[in-house]
Tab-separated table of N, CA and C and ligand atoms in Angstrom:
chain	number	residue	atom	x	y	z
A	1	UNK	N	20.757	6.904	34.799
A	1	UNK	CA	20.848	6.081	33.596
A	1	UNK	C	22.357	6.088	33.027
A	2	UNK	N	22.781	5.151	32.482
A	2	UNK	CA	24.243	5.003	32.101
A	2	UNK	C	24.148	5.269	30.491
A	3	UNK	N	25.139	5.940	30.180
A	3	UNK	CA	25.246	6.313	28.694
A	3	UNK	C	26.138	5.163	28.129
A	4	UNK	N	25.606	4.646	26.809
A	4	UNK	CA	26.440	3.715	26.283
A	4	UNK	C	26.186	3.878	24.726
A	5	UNK	N	27.192	3.252	24.048
A	5	UNK	CA	27.090	3.235	22.564
A	5	UNK	C	26.413	2.066	22.231
A	6	UNK	N	25.319	1.967	21.073
A	6	UNK	CA	24.915	0.875	20.618
A	6	UNK	C	25.810	0.288	19.672
A	7	UNK	N	26.071	-1.048	19.759
A	7	UNK	CA	26.940	-1.651	18.585
A	7	UNK	C	26.343	-1.449	17.280
A	8	UNK	N	27.131	-1.256	16.395
A	8	UNK	CA	26.663	-1.136	14.950
A	8	UNK	C	27.268	-2.319	14.130
A	9	UNK	N	26.350	-2.952	13.551
A	9	UNK	CA	26.521	-4.351	12.721
A	9	UNK	C	26.167	-4.143	11.206
A	10	UNK	N	26.998	-4.723	10.372
A	10	UNK	CA	26.705	-4.751	8.824
A	10	UNK	C	25.598	-5.489	8.659
A	11	UNK	N	24.797	-5.031	7.718
A	11	UNK	CA	23.582	-5.901	7.078
A	11	UNK	C	24.277	-6.783	5.981
A	12	UNK	N	23.828	-8.239	6.371
A	12	UNK	CA	24.503	-9.203	5.395
A	12	UNK	C	23.436	-9.863	4.594
A	13	UNK	N	22.055	-9.659	4.715
A	13	UNK	CA	21.135	-10.131	3.899
A	13	UNK	C	19.827	-9.736	4.543
A	14	UNK	N	18.752	-10.287	3.870
A	14	UNK	CA	17.300	-9.707	4.023
A	14	UNK	C	16.204	-11.115	4.014
A	15	UNK	N	15.311	-11.087	4.799
A	15	UNK	CA	14.273	-12.126	4.601
A	15	UNK	C	12.943	-11.434	5.083
A	16	UNK	N	11.807	-12.050	4.701
A	16	UNK	CA	10.601	-11.340	5.070
A	16	UNK	C	9.976	-12.151	6.224
A	17	UNK	N	9.231	-11.355	7.224
A	17	UNK	CA	8.710	-11.986	8.194
A	17	UNK	C	7.181	-12.731	7.866
A	18	UNK	N	6.582	-13.292	8.665
A	18	UNK	CA	5.182	-13.654	8.368
A	18	UNK	C	4.210	-12.646	7.935
A	19	UNK	N	4.386	-11.522	8.160
A	19	UNK	CA	3.526	-10.568	7.964
A	19	UNK	C	3.942	-9.721	6.744
A	20	UNK	N	4.900	-10.225	6.208
A	20	UNK	CA	5.607	-9.517	4.890
A	20	UNK	C	6.451	-8.281	5.209
A	21	UNK	N	6.674	-8.096	6.304
A	21	UNK	CA	7.674	-7.038	6.665
A	21	UNK	C	9.136	-7.574	6.505
A	22	UNK	N	10.105	-6.651	5.919
A	22	UNK	CA	11.350	-6.889	5.645
A	22	UNK	C	12.297	-6.942	7.009
A	23	UNK	N	12.927	-7.958	7.051
A	23	UNK	CA	13.931	-8.192	8.319
A	23	UNK	C	15.432	-8.025	7.709
A	24	UNK	N	16.159	-7.174	8.270
A	24	UNK	CA	17.518	-7.292	7.945
A	24	UNK	C	18.274	-8.442	8.925
A	25	UNK	N	19.185	-8.946	8.181
A	25	UNK	CA	20.244	-10.057	8.942
A	25	UNK	C	21.418	-9.325	9.093
A	26	UNK	N	21.910	-9.249	10.282
A	26	UNK	CA	23.092	-8.451	10.585
A	26	UNK	C	24.325	-9.625	10.838
A	27	UNK	N	25.538	-9.019	10.523
A	27	UNK	CA	26.512	-9.780	10.613
A	27	UNK	C	26.814	-10.585	11.953
A	28	UNK	N	26.234	-10.143	12.905
A	28	UNK	CA	26.412	-10.662	14.357
A	28	UNK	C	25.486	-11.842	14.506
A	29	UNK	N	24.720	-12.063	13.545
A	29	UNK	CA	23.680	-13.181	13.760
A	29	UNK	C	22.230	-12.764	14.318
A	30	UNK	N	22.082	-11.460	14.647
A	30	UNK	CA	20.844	-10.956	14.890
A	30	UNK	C	19.920	-10.488	13.756
A	31	UNK	N	18.535	-10.394	13.892
A	31	UNK	CA	17.663	-9.987	12.792
A	31	UNK	C	17.206	-8.511	13.369
A	32	UNK	N	16.928	-7.813	12.418
A	32	UNK	CA	16.330	-6.598	12.781
A	32	UNK	C	15.302	-6.254	11.724
A	33	UNK	N	14.076	-5.857	12.261
A	33	UNK	CA	12.972	-5.290	11.197
A	33	UNK	C	13.493	-4.010	10.635
A	34	UNK	N	13.264	-3.770	9.355
A	34	UNK	CA	13.351	-2.655	8.615
A	34	UNK	C	12.099	-2.335	7.981
A	35	UNK	N	11.017	-1.927	8.652
A	35	UNK	CA	9.788	-1.840	8.264
A	35	UNK	C	9.529	-0.498	7.572
A	36	UNK	N	8.852	-0.565	6.250
A	36	UNK	CA	8.438	0.583	5.593
A	36	UNK	C	6.713	0.677	5.831
A	37	UNK	N	6.577	1.555	6.642
A	37	UNK	CA	5.086	1.886	7.085
A	37	UNK	C	4.767	3.383	7.238
A	38	UNK	N	4.791	3.956	5.988
A	38	UNK	CA	4.764	5.564	6.116
A	38	UNK	C	3.240	5.734	6.559
A	39	UNK	N	3.214	7.072	7.271
A	39	UNK	CA	4.169	7.994	7.483
A	39	UNK	C	4.933	7.906	8.486
A	40	UNK	N	4.843	6.840	9.419
A	40	UNK	CA	5.765	6.581	10.412
A	40	UNK	C	7.210	6.163	10.243
A	41	UNK	N	7.244	5.224	9.498
A	41	UNK	CA	8.481	4.636	9.238
A	41	UNK	C	8.853	4.601	7.684
A	42	UNK	N	9.719	5.451	7.249
A	42	UNK	CA	9.981	5.380	5.641
A	42	UNK	C	11.148	4.772	5.194
A	43	UNK	N	11.091	3.603	4.680
A	43	UNK	CA	12.174	2.954	4.278
A	43	UNK	C	11.961	2.450	2.951
A	44	UNK	N	11.650	3.303	1.878
A	44	UNK	CA	11.207	2.774	0.471
A	44	UNK	C	12.318	1.957	-0.179
A	45	UNK	N	13.515	2.081	0.514
A	45	UNK	CA	14.538	1.148	-0.191
A	45	UNK	C	14.481	-0.270	0.001
A	46	UNK	N	13.594	-0.585	1.217
A	46	UNK	CA	13.236	-2.000	1.238
A	46	UNK	C	12.278	-2.603	0.392
A	47	UNK	N	11.766	-1.875	-0.434
A	47	UNK	CA	10.492	-2.355	-1.287
A	47	UNK	C	11.110	-2.693	-2.745
A	48	UNK	N	12.336	-2.517	-3.105
A	48	UNK	CA	12.918	-3.020	-4.326
A	48	UNK	C	14.088	-3.790	-4.037
A	49	UNK	N	14.462	-4.870	-4.962
A	49	UNK	CA	15.713	-5.707	-4.886
A	49	UNK	C	16.902	-4.790	-5.052
A	50	UNK	N	16.788	-3.850	-5.747
A	50	UNK	CA	17.971	-2.985	-6.089
A	50	UNK	C	18.168	-2.101	-4.643
A	51	UNK	N	17.291	-1.712	-4.287
A	51	UNK	CA	17.356	-0.984	-3.054
A	51	UNK	C	17.975	-1.787	-1.733
A	52	UNK	N	17.400	-2.940	-1.692
A	52	UNK	CA	17.928	-3.834	-0.548
A	52	UNK	C	19.446	-4.256	-0.935
A	53	UNK	N	19.836	-4.399	-2.103
A	53	UNK	CA	21.102	-4.674	-2.435
A	53	UNK	C	22.097	-3.566	-2.193
A	54	UNK	N	21.478	-2.351	-2.276
A	54	UNK	CA	22.486	-1.118	-2.097
A	54	UNK	C	22.567	-1.082	-0.558
A	55	UNK	N	21.516	-1.694	0.203
A	55	UNK	CA	21.770	-1.444	1.673
A	55	UNK	C	22.655	-2.506	2.211
A	56	UNK	N	23.182	-3.498	1.653
A	56	UNK	CA	23.988	-4.471	2.047
A	56	UNK	C	25.411	-3.825	2.538
A	57	UNK	N	25.846	-4.131	3.660
A	57	UNK	CA	27.007	-3.658	4.375
A	57	UNK	C	26.825	-2.391	5.046
A	58	UNK	N	25.618	-1.932	4.928
A	58	UNK	CA	25.194	-0.639	5.697
A	58	UNK	C	25.114	-1.077	7.211
A	59	UNK	N	25.465	-0.056	8.069
A	59	UNK	CA	25.480	-0.437	9.514
A	59	UNK	C	24.252	0.012	10.205
A	60	UNK	N	23.698	-0.980	11.033
A	60	UNK	CA	22.604	-0.772	11.961
A	60	UNK	C	23.037	-0.845	13.280
A	61	UNK	N	22.435	0.010	14.091
A	61	UNK	CA	22.613	-0.239	15.631
A	61	UNK	C	21.887	-1.493	15.983
A	62	UNK	N	22.615	-2.483	16.769
A	62	UNK	CA	21.983	-3.596	17.277
A	62	UNK	C	21.884	-3.543	18.809
A	63	UNK	N	20.740	-3.272	19.050
A	63	UNK	CA	20.455	-3.507	20.681
A	63	UNK	C	20.587	-4.843	21.229
A	64	UNK	N	20.339	-5.976	20.372
A	64	UNK	CA	20.423	-7.102	20.927
A	64	UNK	C	21.860	-7.641	21.389
A	65	UNK	N	22.774	-6.869	20.483
A	65	UNK	CA	24.124	-7.178	20.810
A	65	UNK	C	24.413	-6.565	22.409
A	66	UNK	N	23.845	-5.393	22.327
A	66	UNK	CA	23.867	-4.719	23.632
A	66	UNK	C	23.573	-5.580	24.835
A	67	UNK	N	22.397	-6.223	24.512
A	67	UNK	CA	21.828	-6.904	25.404
A	67	UNK	C	22.499	-8.363	25.737
A	68	UNK	N	23.407	-8.905	24.918
A	68	UNK	CA	23.984	-10.001	24.853
A	68	UNK	C	23.119	-10.991	24.510
A	69	UNK	N	21.999	-10.833	23.612
A	69	UNK	CA	21.045	-11.864	23.104
A	69	UNK	C	21.658	-12.871	22.382
A	70	UNK	N	21.121	-14.082	22.379
A	70	UNK	CA	21.641	-15.013	21.520
A	70	UNK	C	21.111	-14.822	19.993
A	71	UNK	N	21.874	-15.276	19.040
A	71	UNK	CA	21.659	-15.133	17.737
A	71	UNK	C	20.006	-15.470	17.339
A	72	UNK	N	19.466	-14.754	16.345
A	72	UNK	CA	18.299	-15.250	15.817
A	72	UNK	C	18.245	-16.295	14.945
A	73	UNK	N	17.236	-17.210	15.079
A	73	UNK	CA	17.021	-18.438	13.930
A	73	UNK	C	16.599	-17.720	12.629
A	74	UNK	N	17.140	-18.229	11.601
A	74	UNK	CA	16.592	-17.688	10.280
A	74	UNK	C	16.174	-18.830	9.329
A	75	UNK	N	15.167	-18.416	8.794
A	75	UNK	CA	14.407	-19.240	7.826
A	75	UNK	C	15.266	-19.613	6.709
B	1	ZN	ZN1	23.653	-8.047	17.169
């Protein structure tokens, strides 16, 4: 297995998917789920507008960039 770094991309916005889960929109054009599903995934900051605003410009690793995936469509 080849070691590699995952690209890190800044969060530029958010939307919700059809199930009500929050999705971060990254600067590269890819979307990434940021689920709050305790006790497995704890992201309480996604649950408030202030928390989401505070997460803007935060970096998330983007595997879709690593894979060369085309940008996601946004609602
Ligand atoms: Zn990406």
